[in-house]
Coordinates of C-alpha atoms in Angstrom, one line a residue:
M1 CA 81.6 79.9 120.3
R2 CA 78.8 82.4 120.7
T3 CA 81.2 85.2 121.6
Y4 CA 83.4 84.3 118.6
M5 CA 80.4 84.5 116.3
K6 CA 79.4 88.0 117.7
A7 CA 83.0 89.2 117.3
A8 CA 83.3 87.8 113.8
A9 CA 80.0 89.3 112.8
A10 CA 80.9 92.7 114.2
V11 CA 84.3 92.7 112.4
M12 CA 82.7 91.7 109.1
M13 CA 80.1 94.4 109.3
L14 CA 82.8 96.9 110.2
L15 CA 85.0 95.8 107.3
V16 CA 82.1 96.0 104.9
V17 CA 81.6 99.6 106.0
L18 CA 85.3 100.5 105.9
F19 CA 86.2 98.7 102.6
P20 CA 84.8 101.4 100.3
L21 CA 86.5 104.1 102.3
A22 CA 89.9 102.3 102.4
S23 CA 89.7 101.3 98.7
Q24 CA 88.8 104.8 97.7
G25 CA 91.9 106.1 99.3
Q26 CA 93.9 103.2 97.8
R27 CA 92.9 104.2 94.2
E28 CA 94.1 107.7 94.8
T29 CA 97.5 106.9 96.5
E30 CA 98.4 103.4 95.3
E31 CA 99.6 102.7 98.9
V32 CA 98.5 100.2 101.5
T33 CA 95.8 101.6 103.8
T34 CA 95.8 100.6 107.4
V35 CA 92.7 100.6 109.5
R36 CA 93.0 100.6 113.3
F37 CA 90.3 98.6 114.9
L38 CA 89.8 98.6 118.7
N39 CA 87.5 95.9 120.2
F40 CA 86.6 94.0 123.4
S41 CA 84.8 91.0 122.0
A42 CA 88.0 89.1 121.1
A43 CA 89.3 89.4 124.7
G44 CA 89.5 86.3 126.8
G45 CA 91.1 84.0 124.4
N46 CA 89.1 84.8 121.2
E47 CA 91.9 86.9 119.6
P48 CA 92.8 84.0 117.2
H49 CA 89.3 84.0 115.8
L50 CA 89.3 87.7 115.1
E51 CA 92.8 87.4 113.6
A52 CA 91.5 84.7 111.3
V53 CA 88.7 87.0 110.1
R54 CA 91.2 89.8 109.6
D55 CA 93.5 87.5 107.7
A56 CA 90.8 86.4 105.3
F57 CA 89.7 90.0 104.7
E58 CA 93.3 91.0 104.0
A59 CA 93.8 88.1 101.6
D60 CA 90.9 89.3 99.6
H61 CA 92.0 93.0 99.8
P62 CA 95.8 93.1 99.7
D63 CA 95.8 96.9 99.7
I64 CA 94.2 97.1 103.1
R65 CA 95.7 96.2 106.5
V66 CA 93.6 95.9 109.7
S67 CA 95.5 96.6 112.9
L68 CA 93.7 94.9 115.7
E69 CA 93.8 96.0 119.3
T70 CA 91.8 94.1 121.9
I71 CA 91.1 95.4 125.4
G72 CA 89.2 93.6 128.1
Y73 CA 85.6 94.9 128.6
D74 CA 86.3 96.2 132.2
D75 CA 88.9 98.7 130.8
Y76 CA 87.6 99.2 127.3
F77 CA 85.3 102.2 127.6
T78 CA 87.7 104.1 129.9
Q79 CA 90.5 103.7 127.4
L80 CA 88.3 104.4 124.4
Q81 CA 86.9 107.6 126.0
T82 CA 90.5 108.7 126.9
R83 CA 91.7 108.2 123.4
I84 CA 88.8 110.0 121.9
A85 CA 89.3 113.0 124.3
G86 CA 93.0 113.0 123.4
G87 CA 92.4 113.0 119.7
Q88 CA 93.9 109.5 119.4
A89 CA 90.7 107.6 118.5
P90 CA 91.1 104.4 116.4
D91 CA 89.7 104.5 112.9
A92 CA 87.0 102.1 114.0
F93 CA 85.9 100.7 117.3
E94 CA 83.4 98.2 118.7
L95 CA 80.4 99.5 120.6
N96 CA 77.7 97.5 122.2
F97 CA 74.1 98.6 121.9
E98 CA 74.0 100.1 125.4
N99 CA 76.8 102.6 124.5
F100 CA 76.1 103.3 120.9
A101 CA 73.5 106.1 121.5
A102 CA 75.7 107.8 124.1
Y103 CA 78.6 108.0 121.7
A104 CA 76.3 109.2 118.8
N105 CA 74.7 111.8 121.0
R106 CA 78.1 113.2 121.9
G107 CA 79.1 113.5 118.2
Q108 CA 81.8 110.9 118.6
L109 CA 80.7 108.8 115.6
K110 CA 81.1 109.7 112.0
D111 CA 78.0 109.6 109.7
L112 CA 79.1 107.4 106.8
T113 CA 75.8 107.8 104.8
G114 CA 77.3 110.0 102.1
M115 CA 80.4 107.9 101.7
L116 CA 78.4 104.7 101.4
D117 CA 76.0 106.2 98.9
S118 CA 79.0 107.2 96.7
A119 CA 80.8 103.8 97.0

């Protein structure tokens, strides 16, 4: 249950950040926006919980789709780093505290401050 709560909280925070970005694009194109989210917290049988959070978000925002991909923790950071290096990074991805600074210091995270201020 604790893992589910962490995963749900992480997804909700992410969607709160991504919603203004996705909805801004929606207003301009009138198309459905898909956000690709890579995570590790839902691994180990917690995928249905994350899918329920996604489904609730999509019900409230029918112009946004969230594509979920869950990778086990043991392989997660290797695959994530490979995708980033290959220019195939997901739109959003989960980071634990221990890895956040390393990704930020390498310039692999986008500063959303300006986008959030204008939303």
